[in-house]
Coordinates of C-alpha atoms in Angstrom, one line a residue:
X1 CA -25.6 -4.3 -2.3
X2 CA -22.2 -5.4 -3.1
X3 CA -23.0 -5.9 -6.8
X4 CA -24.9 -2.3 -7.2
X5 CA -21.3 -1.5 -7.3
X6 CA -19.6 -0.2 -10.2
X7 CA -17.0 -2.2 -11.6
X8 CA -14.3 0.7 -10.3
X9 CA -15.6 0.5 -7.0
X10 CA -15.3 -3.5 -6.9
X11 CA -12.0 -3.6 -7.8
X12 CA -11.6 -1.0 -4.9
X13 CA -13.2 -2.7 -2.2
X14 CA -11.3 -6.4 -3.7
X15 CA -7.7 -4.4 -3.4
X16 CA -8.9 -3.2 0.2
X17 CA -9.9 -6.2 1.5
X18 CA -7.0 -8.3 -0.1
X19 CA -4.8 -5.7 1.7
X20 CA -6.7 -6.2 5.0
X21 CA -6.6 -9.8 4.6
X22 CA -3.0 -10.3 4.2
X23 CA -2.0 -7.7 7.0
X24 CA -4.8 -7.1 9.2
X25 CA -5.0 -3.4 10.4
X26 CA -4.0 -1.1 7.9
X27 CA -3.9 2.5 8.2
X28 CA -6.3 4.8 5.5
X29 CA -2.9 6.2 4.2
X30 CA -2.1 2.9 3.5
X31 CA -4.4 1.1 1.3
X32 CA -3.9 1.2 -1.9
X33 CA -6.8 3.5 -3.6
X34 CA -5.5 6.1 -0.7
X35 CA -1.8 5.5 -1.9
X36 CA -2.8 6.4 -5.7
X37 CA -5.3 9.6 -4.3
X38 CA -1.5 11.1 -2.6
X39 CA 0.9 10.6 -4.9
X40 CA -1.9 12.3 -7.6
X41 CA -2.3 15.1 -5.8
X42 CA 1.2 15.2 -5.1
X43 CA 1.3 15.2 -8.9
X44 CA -0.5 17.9 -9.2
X45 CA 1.1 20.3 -6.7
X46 CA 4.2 19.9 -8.1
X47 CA 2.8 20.4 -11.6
X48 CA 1.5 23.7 -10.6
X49 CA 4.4 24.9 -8.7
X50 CA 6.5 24.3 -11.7
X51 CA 4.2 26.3 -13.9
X52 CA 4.2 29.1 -11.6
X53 CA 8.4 28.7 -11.9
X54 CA 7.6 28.8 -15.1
X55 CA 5.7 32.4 -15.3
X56 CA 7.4 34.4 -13.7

C-alpha cells in the first residue's frame, strides 16, 4: 500500500514518522506538513487583507 503512494505523500508520511520517532506524541498542529498548511494560509489571509487595504 505504502508504495501506491505518490512520491509527495512519501516524503509526508517519512517527515511524520521521523517527527514521531524522535519525540513520540506530537500534536497535528505540530508536524511538519500541518506546520507548512498554517503558515500558507496564514499567507494568504494576510495577502488578502492587504489587498483589501489596498482598495479602498
Amino acid at each position: 500500500v505504502y508504495n501506491m503512494n505518490d512520491p509527495g505523500s512519501r516524503a509526508k508520511i517519512k517527515a511524520r514518522q521521523q517527527v514521531l520517532n524522535k519525540q513520540g506524541i506530537v500534536k497535528e498542529q505540530n508536524m511538519p506538513d500541518s506546520k507548512r498548511d498554517i503558515r500558507q494560509q496564514f499567507m494568504e489571509s494576510q495577502n488578502k487583507h492587504i489587498k483589501n487595504i489596498g482598495c479602498r
